[in-house]
mmCIF file of C-alpha atoms in Angstrom:
data_model
loop_
_atom_site.group_PDB
_atom_site.id
_atom_site.type_symbol
_atom_site.label_atom_id
_atom_site.label_comp_id
_atom_site.label_asym_id
_atom_site.label_seq_id
_atom_site.Cartn_x
_atom_site.Cartn_y
_atom_site.Cartn_z
ATOM 1 C CA MET A 1 0.000 0.000 0.000
ATOM 2 C CA ALA A 2 1.243 3.494 -0.825
ATOM 3 C CA GLN A 3 0.043 6.794 0.689
ATOM 4 C CA ILE A 4 0.846 9.988 -1.192
ATOM 5 C CA PRO A 5 0.185 13.419 0.358
ATOM 6 C CA LEU A 6 -1.268 15.940 -2.063
ATOM 7 C CA ILE A 7 -0.637 19.656 -2.426
ATOM 8 C CA ASP A 8 -3.785 21.760 -2.821
ATOM 9 C CA TYR A 9 -2.887 24.401 -5.400
ATOM 10 C CA ASP A 10 -4.629 27.729 -6.008
ATOM 11 C CA PHE A 11 -7.910 27.562 -4.131
ATOM 12 C CA ASP A 12 -8.593 23.848 -4.779
ATOM 13 C CA ARG A 13 -7.983 24.261 -8.519
ATOM 14 C CA GLU A 14 -5.611 21.311 -8.654
ATOM 15 C CA TYR A 15 -4.077 18.666 -6.388
ATOM 16 C CA TYR A 16 -0.701 17.088 -7.052
ATOM 17 C CA GLY A 17 1.807 14.757 -5.428
ATOM 18 C CA ALA A 18 5.407 13.602 -5.872
ATOM 19 C CA VAL A 19 6.235 10.738 -8.248
ATOM 20 C CA GLN A 20 9.646 9.442 -9.273
ATOM 21 C CA VAL A 21 10.478 8.130 -12.738
ATOM 22 C CA GLY A 22 13.541 6.269 -14.022
ATOM 23 C CA GLU A 23 16.785 4.904 -12.597
ATOM 24 C CA PRO A 24 18.298 6.875 -10.990
ATOM 25 C CA PRO A 25 14.943 8.465 -10.044
ATOM 26 C CA GLN A 26 13.841 11.885 -11.244
ATOM 27 C CA THR A 27 11.094 13.537 -9.151
ATOM 28 C CA PHE A 28 8.022 15.278 -10.574
ATOM 29 C CA LYS A 29 4.812 17.038 -9.507
ATOM 30 C CA ILE A 30 1.980 14.854 -10.814
ATOM 31 C CA ASP A 31 -1.776 15.367 -11.068
ATOM 32 C CA PHE A 32 -3.586 12.067 -10.308
ATOM 33 C CA ASP A 33 -6.453 12.081 -12.819
ATOM 34 C CA THR A 34 -9.288 9.522 -12.804
ATOM 35 C CA GLY A 35 -10.712 11.089 -15.962
ATOM 36 C CA SER A 36 -7.906 9.930 -18.279
ATOM 37 C CA SER A 37 -5.679 6.867 -18.644
ATOM 38 C CA LYS A 38 -2.279 7.888 -20.010
ATOM 39 C CA PHE A 39 0.688 8.777 -17.817
ATOM 40 C CA ILE A 40 1.781 12.038 -19.461
ATOM 41 C CA LEU A 41 5.103 13.653 -18.551
ATOM 42 C CA SER A 42 6.953 16.735 -19.770
ATOM 43 C CA SER A 43 10.211 15.797 -21.475
ATOM 44 C CA LYS A 44 13.535 17.563 -21.753
ATOM 45 C CA ALA A 45 13.127 17.643 -25.531
ATOM 46 C CA CYS A 46 10.078 19.923 -25.220
ATOM 47 C CA LYS A 47 11.176 23.550 -25.439
ATOM 48 C CA ASP A 48 7.945 25.165 -24.271
ATOM 49 C CA CYS A 49 6.444 22.550 -21.955
ATOM 50 C CA SER A 50 4.788 23.566 -18.704
ATOM 51 C CA GLY A 51 5.867 22.502 -15.250
ATOM 52 C CA SER A 52 9.151 23.108 -13.467
ATOM 53 C CA THR A 53 10.894 19.756 -14.091
ATOM 54 C CA ARG A 54 11.166 17.750 -17.298
ATOM 55 C CA PHE A 55 12.061 14.107 -17.680
ATOM 56 C CA ASP A 56 15.419 13.332 -19.282
ATOM 57 C CA PRO A 57 15.238 9.850 -20.869
ATOM 58 C CA ALA A 58 18.980 9.818 -21.510
ATOM 59 C CA ALA A 59 19.629 10.104 -17.771
ATOM 60 C CA SER A 60 17.653 6.921 -16.986
ATOM 61 C CA HIS A 61 19.330 3.603 -17.773
ATOM 62 C CA THR A 62 15.961 1.799 -17.577
ATOM 63 C CA PHE A 63 14.174 3.933 -20.193
ATOM 64 C CA ARG A 64 13.157 2.323 -23.475
ATOM 65 C CA LEU A 65 11.130 3.558 -26.422
ATOM 66 C CA ASN A 66 7.872 1.670 -26.686
ATOM 67 C CA ASN A 67 8.887 -0.462 -29.671
ATOM 68 C CA GLU A 68 12.300 -1.199 -28.126
ATOM 69 C CA TYR A 69 10.571 -2.578 -25.052
ATOM 70 C CA GLU A 70 8.275 -4.727 -27.194
ATOM 71 C CA ASN A 71 11.236 -6.065 -29.142
ATOM 72 C CA GLU A 72 13.042 -6.957 -25.929
ATOM 73 C CA LEU A 73 9.961 -8.954 -24.895
ATOM 74 C CA GLY A 74 10.100 -10.766 -28.211
ATOM 75 C CA ASN A 75 6.579 -9.580 -29.080
ATOM 76 C CA LYS A 76 6.843 -9.895 -32.863
ATOM 77 C CA ASN A 77 3.182 -9.104 -33.392
ATOM 78 C CA SER A 78 3.104 -5.954 -31.281
ATOM 79 C CA SER A 79 3.141 -3.611 -34.280
ATOM 80 C CA SER A 80 -0.196 -5.000 -35.440
ATOM 81 C CA THR A 81 -1.929 -3.408 -32.453
ATOM 82 C CA PHE A 82 -1.013 0.098 -33.623
ATOM 83 C CA THR A 83 -2.688 2.120 -36.348
ATOM 84 C CA SER A 84 0.392 4.360 -36.695
ATOM 85 C CA ASP A 85 3.914 4.780 -35.325
ATOM 86 C CA PRO A 86 4.112 2.737 -32.062
ATOM 87 C CA ASN A 87 6.295 5.433 -30.504
ATOM 88 C CA THR A 88 3.941 8.410 -31.017
ATOM 89 C CA TRP A 89 0.818 9.632 -29.221
ATOM 90 C CA HIS A 90 -1.615 12.542 -29.096
ATOM 91 C CA ILE A 91 -4.322 13.587 -26.644
ATOM 92 C CA THR A 92 -7.000 16.295 -26.454
ATOM 93 C CA TYR A 93 -8.752 16.993 -23.146
ATOM 94 C CA GLY A 94 -12.274 18.254 -22.527
ATOM 95 C CA ASP A 95 -11.073 21.865 -22.254
ATOM 96 C CA MET A 96 -9.509 21.436 -25.733
ATOM 97 C CA SER A 97 -5.947 21.598 -24.399
ATOM 98 C CA HIS A 98 -3.779 19.080 -26.206
ATOM 99 C CA ALA A 99 -0.321 17.538 -26.308
ATOM 100 C CA GLU A 100 1.677 15.033 -28.331
ATOM 101 C CA GLY A 101 4.991 13.253 -28.242
ATOM 102 C CA ILE A 102 6.614 9.838 -27.959
ATOM 103 C CA LEU A 103 5.762 6.696 -25.976
ATOM 104 C CA GLY A 104 8.339 5.054 -23.747
ATOM 105 C CA ARG A 105 8.695 2.667 -20.831
ATOM 106 C CA ASP A 106 10.373 3.172 -17.492
ATOM 107 C CA HIS A 107 10.102 2.385 -13.793
ATOM 108 C CA VAL A 108 7.765 4.609 -11.754
ATOM 109 C CA THR A 109 8.014 4.915 -7.972
ATOM 110 C CA ILE A 110 5.133 6.134 -5.817
ATOM 111 C CA ALA A 111 5.996 6.325 -2.118
ATOM 112 C CA ASN A 112 7.323 2.829 -1.344
ATOM 113 C CA LEU A 113 6.087 1.054 -4.497
ATOM 114 C CA THR A 114 7.910 0.774 -7.832
ATOM 115 C CA VAL A 115 6.009 -0.180 -10.980
ATOM 116 C CA ARG A 116 8.299 -1.658 -13.627
ATOM 117 C CA HIS A 117 8.092 -0.850 -17.324
ATOM 118 C CA GLN A 118 5.182 1.579 -17.069
ATOM 119 C CA GLN A 119 4.190 3.137 -20.367
ATOM 120 C CA ILE A 120 4.875 6.890 -20.305
ATOM 121 C CA ALA A 121 3.670 9.452 -22.845
ATOM 122 C CA LEU A 122 6.473 12.015 -23.077
ATOM 123 C CA ILE A 123 5.406 15.477 -24.238
ATOM 124 C CA LEU A 124 7.297 16.997 -27.161
ATOM 125 C CA SER A 125 4.766 19.778 -27.807
ATOM 126 C CA GLU A 126 1.642 21.095 -26.123
ATOM 127 C CA SER A 127 -1.013 23.771 -26.526
ATOM 128 C CA ALA A 128 -0.706 27.118 -24.794
ATOM 129 C CA ASN A 129 -3.616 26.271 -22.462
ATOM 130 C CA PHE A 130 -2.136 22.955 -21.294
ATOM 131 C CA ASP A 131 -1.639 22.490 -17.526
ATOM 132 C CA ASP A 132 0.938 25.061 -16.395
ATOM 133 C CA VAL A 133 1.375 23.878 -12.802
ATOM 134 C CA VAL A 134 2.308 20.203 -12.769
ATOM 135 C CA ASP A 135 5.023 18.289 -14.599
ATOM 136 C CA GLY A 136 2.688 15.490 -15.637
ATOM 137 C CA ILE A 137 -0.730 13.849 -15.435
ATOM 138 C CA MET A 138 -1.194 10.272 -14.256
ATOM 139 C CA GLY A 139 -4.323 8.765 -15.796
ATOM 140 C CA LEU A 140 -6.184 6.444 -13.433
ATOM 141 C CA SER A 141 -9.299 5.542 -15.386
ATOM 142 C CA PHE A 142 -9.369 2.190 -17.209
ATOM 143 C CA GLY A 143 -6.555 1.275 -19.607
ATOM 144 C CA THR A 144 -9.072 0.420 -22.316
ATOM 145 C CA LEU A 145 -9.564 4.182 -22.712
ATOM 146 C CA SER A 146 -6.018 4.455 -24.125
ATOM 147 C CA SER A 147 -6.141 3.032 -27.618
ATOM 148 C CA PRO A 148 -4.251 2.097 -29.650
ATOM 149 C CA SER A 149 -1.456 0.713 -27.527
ATOM 150 C CA SER A 150 0.196 -2.665 -27.195
ATOM 151 C CA HIS A 151 -0.294 -2.750 -23.419
ATOM 152 C CA PRO A 152 -2.808 0.004 -22.588
ATOM 153 C CA GLN A 153 -2.651 -0.453 -18.828
ATOM 154 C CA THR A 154 -2.727 2.374 -16.333
ATOM 155 C CA LEU A 155 -0.158 2.587 -13.590
ATOM 156 C CA PHE A 156 -2.586 1.153 -11.044
ATOM 157 C CA GLU A 157 -3.536 -1.740 -13.323
ATOM 158 C CA ASN A 158 0.163 -2.549 -13.615
ATOM 159 C CA MET A 159 0.518 -2.138 -9.869
ATOM 160 C CA MET A 160 -2.138 -4.833 -9.448
ATOM 161 C CA ASP A 161 -0.644 -7.130 -12.102
ATOM 162 C CA GLN A 162 2.811 -6.887 -10.557
ATOM 163 C CA GLY A 163 1.469 -7.848 -7.129
ATOM 164 C CA LEU A 164 2.424 -4.560 -5.492
ATOM 165 C CA VAL A 165 -0.928 -4.067 -3.747
ATOM 166 C CA LYS A 166 -2.997 -6.596 -1.826
ATOM 167 C CA HIS A 167 -6.308 -4.928 -2.657
ATOM 168 C CA GLY A 168 -7.298 -3.565 -6.057
ATOM 169 C CA VAL A 169 -8.578 -0.221 -4.824
ATOM 170 C CA PHE A 170 -7.300 3.326 -4.564
ATOM 171 C CA SER A 171 -8.963 6.169 -2.691
ATOM 172 C CA PHE A 172 -8.970 9.963 -2.594
ATOM 173 C CA TYR A 173 -9.270 12.533 0.139
ATOM 174 C CA LEU A 174 -9.182 16.110 -1.207
ATOM 175 C CA GLY A 175 -8.928 18.931 1.304
ATOM 176 C CA LYS A 176 -10.439 22.398 1.133
ATOM 177 C CA ASN A 177 -8.725 25.734 1.075
ATOM 178 C CA TYR A 178 -9.801 29.300 0.425
ATOM 179 C CA PRO A 179 -8.096 32.385 -1.017
ATOM 180 C CA ASN A 180 -4.904 33.342 0.859
ATOM 181 C CA GLY A 181 -5.089 30.120 2.886
ATOM 182 C CA THR A 182 -8.012 31.345 4.981
ATOM 183 C CA SER A 183 -10.742 29.168 6.466
ATOM 184 C CA ASP A 184 -14.316 28.948 5.267
ATOM 185 C CA PRO A 185 -15.594 32.552 4.910
ATOM 186 C CA ILE A 186 -19.068 31.392 5.938
ATOM 187 C CA ASP A 187 -18.340 28.861 8.683
ATOM 188 C CA SER A 188 -15.929 30.639 11.038
ATOM 189 C CA GLY A 189 -15.621 27.478 13.132
ATOM 190 C CA SER A 190 -14.026 25.472 10.347
ATOM 191 C CA ASP A 191 -10.360 24.624 10.054
ATOM 192 C CA TYR A 192 -9.837 23.774 6.399
ATOM 193 C CA THR A 193 -6.163 23.660 5.521
ATOM 194 C CA GLY A 194 -6.191 22.210 2.011
ATOM 195 C CA GLY A 195 -3.927 19.324 1.130
ATOM 196 C CA GLY A 196 -5.180 15.836 0.450
ATOM 197 C CA GLU A 197 -4.108 12.237 0.031
ATOM 198 C CA VAL A 198 -4.365 9.375 -2.433
ATOM 199 C CA ILE A 199 -3.895 5.793 -1.223
ATOM 200 C CA PHE A 200 -3.030 3.007 -3.637
ATOM 201 C CA GLY A 201 -4.145 -0.377 -2.344
ATOM 202 C CA GLY A 202 -6.204 0.829 0.608
ATOM 203 C CA VAL A 203 -9.031 2.888 2.074
ATOM 204 C CA ASP A 204 -8.700 5.232 5.047
ATOM 205 C CA THR A 205 -12.006 4.727 6.871
ATOM 206 C CA SER A 206 -11.068 7.371 9.442
ATOM 207 C CA ARG A 207 -11.787 9.946 6.714
ATOM 208 C CA VAL A 208 -15.483 8.961 6.741
ATOM 209 C CA ARG A 209 -17.831 11.078 8.830
ATOM 210 C CA GLU A 210 -19.127 9.416 12.003
ATOM 211 C CA GLY A 211 -22.390 7.542 11.544
ATOM 212 C CA PHE A 212 -21.860 6.930 7.815
ATOM 213 C CA GLU A 213 -20.498 4.055 5.764
ATOM 214 C CA ILE A 214 -19.017 3.839 2.288
ATOM 215 C CA VAL A 215 -21.755 3.225 -0.283
ATOM 216 C CA TYR A 216 -20.718 1.362 -3.442
ATOM 217 C CA THR A 217 -22.233 1.672 -6.892
ATOM 218 C CA PRO A 218 -21.201 -0.231 -10.048
ATOM 219 C CA VAL A 219 -19.215 1.273 -12.894
ATOM 220 C CA THR A 220 -21.510 1.258 -15.928
ATOM 221 C CA LYS A 221 -18.860 1.816 -18.606
ATOM 222 C CA PRO A 222 -15.406 0.494 -17.655
ATOM 223 C CA LYS A 223 -13.428 2.966 -19.689
ATOM 224 C CA TYR A 224 -14.249 5.843 -17.369
ATOM 225 C CA TRP A 225 -15.307 5.782 -13.714
ATOM 226 C CA GLN A 226 -18.877 6.180 -14.943
ATOM 227 C CA ILE A 227 -21.795 5.665 -12.575
ATOM 228 C CA ASN A 228 -25.552 6.230 -12.475
ATOM 229 C CA ILE A 229 -26.997 9.091 -10.434
ATOM 230 C CA GLU A 230 -30.629 8.503 -9.527
ATOM 231 C CA ASN A 231 -31.646 12.037 -8.599
ATOM 232 C CA ILE A 232 -30.159 15.492 -8.089
ATOM 233 C CA PHE A 233 -31.617 17.811 -5.468
ATOM 234 C CA VAL A 234 -31.033 21.557 -5.201
ATOM 235 C CA ALA A 235 -32.107 23.179 -1.925
ATOM 236 C CA GLY A 236 -34.140 20.058 -1.169
ATOM 237 C CA GLN A 237 -36.025 20.078 -4.473
ATOM 238 C CA ARG A 238 -35.505 17.329 -7.039
ATOM 239 C CA LYS A 239 -34.349 18.973 -10.245
ATOM 240 C CA GLN A 240 -33.209 16.074 -12.429
ATOM 241 C CA SER A 241 -33.232 12.273 -12.482
ATOM 242 C CA ASN A 242 -31.353 9.424 -14.133
ATOM 243 C CA ILE A 243 -28.060 11.085 -15.029
ATOM 244 C CA VAL A 244 -24.816 9.385 -16.009
ATOM 245 C CA GLY A 245 -21.747 10.831 -14.284
ATOM 246 C CA ILE A 246 -17.979 10.371 -14.514
ATOM 247 C CA MET A 247 -16.038 10.648 -11.248
ATOM 248 C CA ASP A 248 -13.076 12.788 -12.287
ATOM 249 C CA THR A 249 -10.341 13.948 -9.891
ATOM 250 C CA GLY A 250 -8.716 15.859 -12.757
ATOM 251 C CA THR A 251 -11.614 18.316 -13.161
ATOM 252 C CA THR A 252 -11.993 21.202 -10.713
ATOM 253 C CA LEU A 253 -15.655 21.984 -11.359
ATOM 254 C CA MET A 254 -18.957 20.176 -11.789
ATOM 255 C CA ILE A 255 -19.994 20.053 -15.442
ATOM 256 C CA VAL A 256 -23.745 19.453 -15.509
ATOM 257 C CA PRO A 257 -26.682 19.440 -17.967
ATOM 258 C CA GLU A 258 -27.980 22.854 -19.021
ATOM 259 C CA ARG A 259 -31.284 22.410 -17.180
ATOM 260 C CA LEU A 260 -29.510 21.665 -13.914
ATOM 261 C CA ALA A 261 -27.014 24.509 -14.298
ATOM 262 C CA PHE A 262 -29.861 26.983 -14.699
ATOM 263 C CA ALA A 263 -31.755 25.428 -11.766
ATOM 264 C CA VAL A 264 -28.775 25.935 -9.462
ATOM 265 C CA HIS A 265 -28.026 29.507 -10.471
ATOM 266 C CA GLN A 266 -31.684 30.566 -10.373
ATOM 267 C CA LEU A 267 -31.544 29.920 -6.621
ATOM 268 C CA ILE A 268 -28.523 32.203 -6.197
ATOM 269 C CA PRO A 269 -29.491 35.899 -5.943
ATOM 270 C CA GLY A 270 -27.037 37.911 -8.018
ATOM 271 C CA ALA A 271 -25.879 35.036 -10.245
ATOM 272 C CA VAL A 272 -24.949 36.269 -13.732
ATOM 273 C CA GLN A 273 -24.406 34.143 -16.825
ATOM 274 C CA ILE A 274 -21.269 35.517 -18.474
ATOM 275 C CA SER A 275 -20.843 33.094 -21.373
ATOM 276 C CA GLY A 276 -22.537 30.148 -23.001
ATOM 277 C CA GLN A 277 -21.623 27.846 -20.125
ATOM 278 C CA SER A 278 -20.287 29.898 -17.186
ATOM 279 C CA TRP A 279 -21.732 32.029 -14.376
ATOM 280 C CA THR A 280 -20.497 34.452 -11.750
ATOM 281 C CA ILE A 281 -21.932 34.422 -8.232
ATOM 282 C CA PRO A 282 -21.641 36.524 -5.043
ATOM 283 C CA CYS A 283 -18.866 35.634 -2.624
ATOM 284 C CA ASP A 284 -21.095 35.280 0.459
ATOM 285 C CA LEU A 285 -23.163 32.174 -0.303
ATOM 286 C CA THR A 286 -24.512 30.197 2.633
ATOM 287 C CA SER A 287 -23.138 26.759 3.470
ATOM 288 C CA THR A 288 -26.587 25.521 4.593
ATOM 289 C CA THR A 289 -28.079 25.392 1.072
ATOM 290 C CA ARG A 290 -26.887 22.298 -0.744
ATOM 291 C CA ILE A 291 -26.737 20.381 -3.991
ATOM 292 C CA GLU A 292 -27.226 16.660 -3.378
ATOM 293 C CA LEU A 293 -26.499 13.678 -5.625
ATOM 294 C CA GLU A 294 -28.576 10.615 -4.824
ATOM 295 C CA ILE A 295 -26.614 7.423 -5.491
ATOM 296 C CA GLU A 296 -27.836 3.971 -4.432
ATOM 297 C CA GLY A 297 -30.557 5.643 -2.347
ATOM 298 C CA HIS A 298 -28.104 7.837 -0.395
ATOM 299 C CA ARG A 299 -27.613 11.590 -0.769
ATOM 300 C CA PHE A 300 -24.144 13.133 -0.986
ATOM 301 C CA ALA A 301 -23.940 16.893 -0.567
ATOM 302 C CA ILE A 302 -22.089 19.934 -1.858
ATOM 303 C CA PRO A 303 -22.698 23.176 0.101
ATOM 304 C CA PHE A 304 -23.470 26.289 -1.940
ATOM 305 C CA SER A 305 -20.515 28.019 -0.260
ATOM 306 C CA ASP A 306 -18.172 25.691 -2.151
ATOM 307 C CA LEU A 307 -19.510 26.973 -5.472
ATOM 308 C CA VAL A 308 -17.567 30.197 -4.886
ATOM 309 C CA ARG A 309 -14.393 30.097 -6.988
ATOM 310 C CA GLU A 310 -11.797 32.681 -7.980
ATOM 311 C CA ALA A 311 -12.532 36.405 -8.395
ATOM 312 C CA VAL A 312 -13.544 37.706 -11.815
ATOM 313 C CA ARG A 313 -13.665 41.213 -13.232
ATOM 314 C CA LEU A 314 -17.266 41.965 -12.331
ATOM 315 C CA ASP A 315 -17.234 43.849 -9.023
ATOM 316 C CA GLY A 316 -18.029 41.646 -6.062
ATOM 317 C CA GLN A 317 -18.546 38.576 -8.208
ATOM 318 C CA MET A 318 -16.725 35.232 -8.203
ATOM 319 C CA ALA A 319 -16.614 32.441 -10.743
ATOM 320 C CA SER A 320 -19.098 29.631 -10.134
ATOM 321 C CA GLY A 321 -18.040 26.039 -9.564
ATOM 322 C CA ILE A 322 -20.927 24.833 -11.755
ATOM 323 C CA ASP A 323 -20.595 24.962 -15.551
ATOM 324 C CA LYS A 324 -23.017 23.866 -18.248
ATOM 325 C CA GLY A 325 -22.092 20.813 -20.293
ATOM 326 C CA ASN A 326 -23.308 19.611 -23.669
ATOM 327 C CA GLY A 327 -25.369 16.505 -22.889
ATOM 328 C CA PRO A 328 -28.891 16.522 -21.387
ATOM 329 C CA ASN A 329 -28.229 13.522 -19.106
ATOM 330 C CA PHE A 330 -24.475 13.537 -18.550
ATOM 331 C CA MET A 331 -22.256 15.210 -15.977
ATOM 332 C CA ILE A 332 -18.632 15.301 -14.867
ATOM 333 C CA ILE A 333 -18.306 14.933 -11.103
ATOM 334 C CA GLY A 334 -15.186 16.919 -10.327
ATOM 335 C CA ASP A 335 -13.270 18.031 -7.253
ATOM 336 C CA LEU A 336 -16.160 20.242 -6.127
ATOM 337 C CA PHE A 337 -17.927 17.014 -5.148
ATOM 338 C CA ILE A 338 -14.880 14.960 -4.154
ATOM 339 C CA LYS A 339 -13.602 17.509 -1.618
ATOM 340 C CA ASN A 340 -16.890 16.988 0.250
ATOM 341 C CA ASN A 341 -17.004 13.196 -0.019
ATOM 342 C CA TYR A 342 -14.437 10.442 0.431
ATOM 343 C CA VAL A 343 -14.245 8.468 -2.826
ATOM 344 C CA VAL A 344 -12.977 4.915 -3.377
ATOM 345 C CA PHE A 345 -12.118 3.607 -6.846
ATOM 346 C CA ASP A 346 -12.450 -0.180 -6.703
ATOM 347 C CA GLN A 347 -10.666 -1.333 -9.845
ATOM 348 C CA ALA A 348 -10.863 -5.037 -8.994
ATOM 349 C CA ASN A 349 -14.657 -5.012 -8.676
ATOM 350 C CA GLN A 350 -15.387 -2.159 -11.101
ATOM 351 C CA ARG A 351 -17.300 -0.018 -8.638
ATOM 352 C CA VAL A 352 -17.063 3.384 -6.920
ATOM 353 C CA GLY A 353 -17.459 3.905 -3.184
ATOM 354 C CA ILE A 354 -18.638 7.212 -1.678
ATOM 355 C CA ALA A 355 -19.098 8.489 1.881
ATOM 356 C CA PRO A 356 -19.534 11.952 3.436
ATOM 357 C CA LEU A 357 -16.133 13.324 4.374
ATOM 358 C CA LYS A 358 -15.080 13.973 7.953
ATOM 359 C CA PHE A 359 -13.883 17.580 7.937
ATOM 360 C CA PRO A 360 -11.065 18.951 10.100
ATOM 361 C CA SER A 361 -13.590 21.186 11.869
ATOM 362 C CA LEU A 362 -15.291 18.044 13.190
ATOM 363 C CA THR A 363 -12.132 16.317 14.411
ATOM 364 C CA LYS A 364 -8.422 16.597 13.908
ATOM 365 C CA HIS A 365 -7.055 13.878 11.643
ATOM 366 C CA SER A 366 -3.764 12.101 11.998
ATOM 367 C CA SER A 367 -2.180 11.148 8.682
ATOM 368 C CA SER A 368 -0.198 8.234 10.082
ATOM 369 C CA SER A 369 -0.466 4.922 8.258
ATOM 370 C CA LYS A 370 -2.112 3.206 11.231
ATOM 371 C CA ASN A 371 -5.367 4.978 10.290
ATOM 372 C CA SER A 372 -5.450 3.358 6.862
ATOM 373 C CA SER A 373 -7.362 0.188 6.253
ATOM 374 C CA TYR A 374 -9.074 -1.731 3.528
ATOM 375 C CA SER A 375 -12.865 -1.647 3.623
ATOM 376 C CA ALA A 376 -14.759 -3.874 1.200
#
């Protein structure tokens, strides 16, 4: 089991942790993203890549290009699984940022666990709006999302195959922070300090609020962490039913159907739609009004106060944490939800577990490994 502390960057916009790649190891800031499947890393050969550290393949004696690794395995038929050059890749994310480069293999170390021969997508070029904070993105959805590839397995799938974890689950706790590191502007009794943690191979049940248990729901499309949401309530009123959602740690906001986005912002006095999909809202929203997702008969909440994002140019207005998506019955469940609920990704059983999060204001939490356990 491996526990990785996370840094909460820029008002909960992004969470990242330390990962080492190669032999001898090179250390990078990595975003752990359940909404994608490739392990993407800035390379030394990229002149304008983001991040502060770039991987140097020549400095690692265990690095191999993808086809070199296949040849060493004696996989003569590996080229037939590719539609193009087996050493190249390209990706475009939902925000239309994109990157491309070469595929390689190397050892990846997370805390005390080393995954051998992990496929790595090294960036040679990227769009101007690509992530400018981290050095790489570790995809943790299902490997079948990455196609074509000779071995399209995510790092955690390889971790399971190589016997590095006893249990095929990983879990996320995402902390809360506010501008300038302050506590909740509404709840003066809170003690949010940001941060977070991802555990590979375990579940920290001490993160679950007293009186609650982890509720599991099946993955409906094992490419993404896609689940069914029975109902969505806003201020206690049911506003939409039967929605498909993707649990995505790599997305800051909640991307919801147009009808639901309007329903939420109609209940916020002073909300202003500023573009086709975005709103601004006042900074002083109450934490008692909530959005609730009903999953397996249980409701999981997001307080309205957490919808308040970064300041925008309109006086006294802040960006909203709810954006409008394109589909009428599809949503992306981003960090806005996950920082209020402990989430378990059960790869072995293809299911997602959710429980209300125990906040620091309710009890101080020790991050020692003795608090971590596996909960089926």
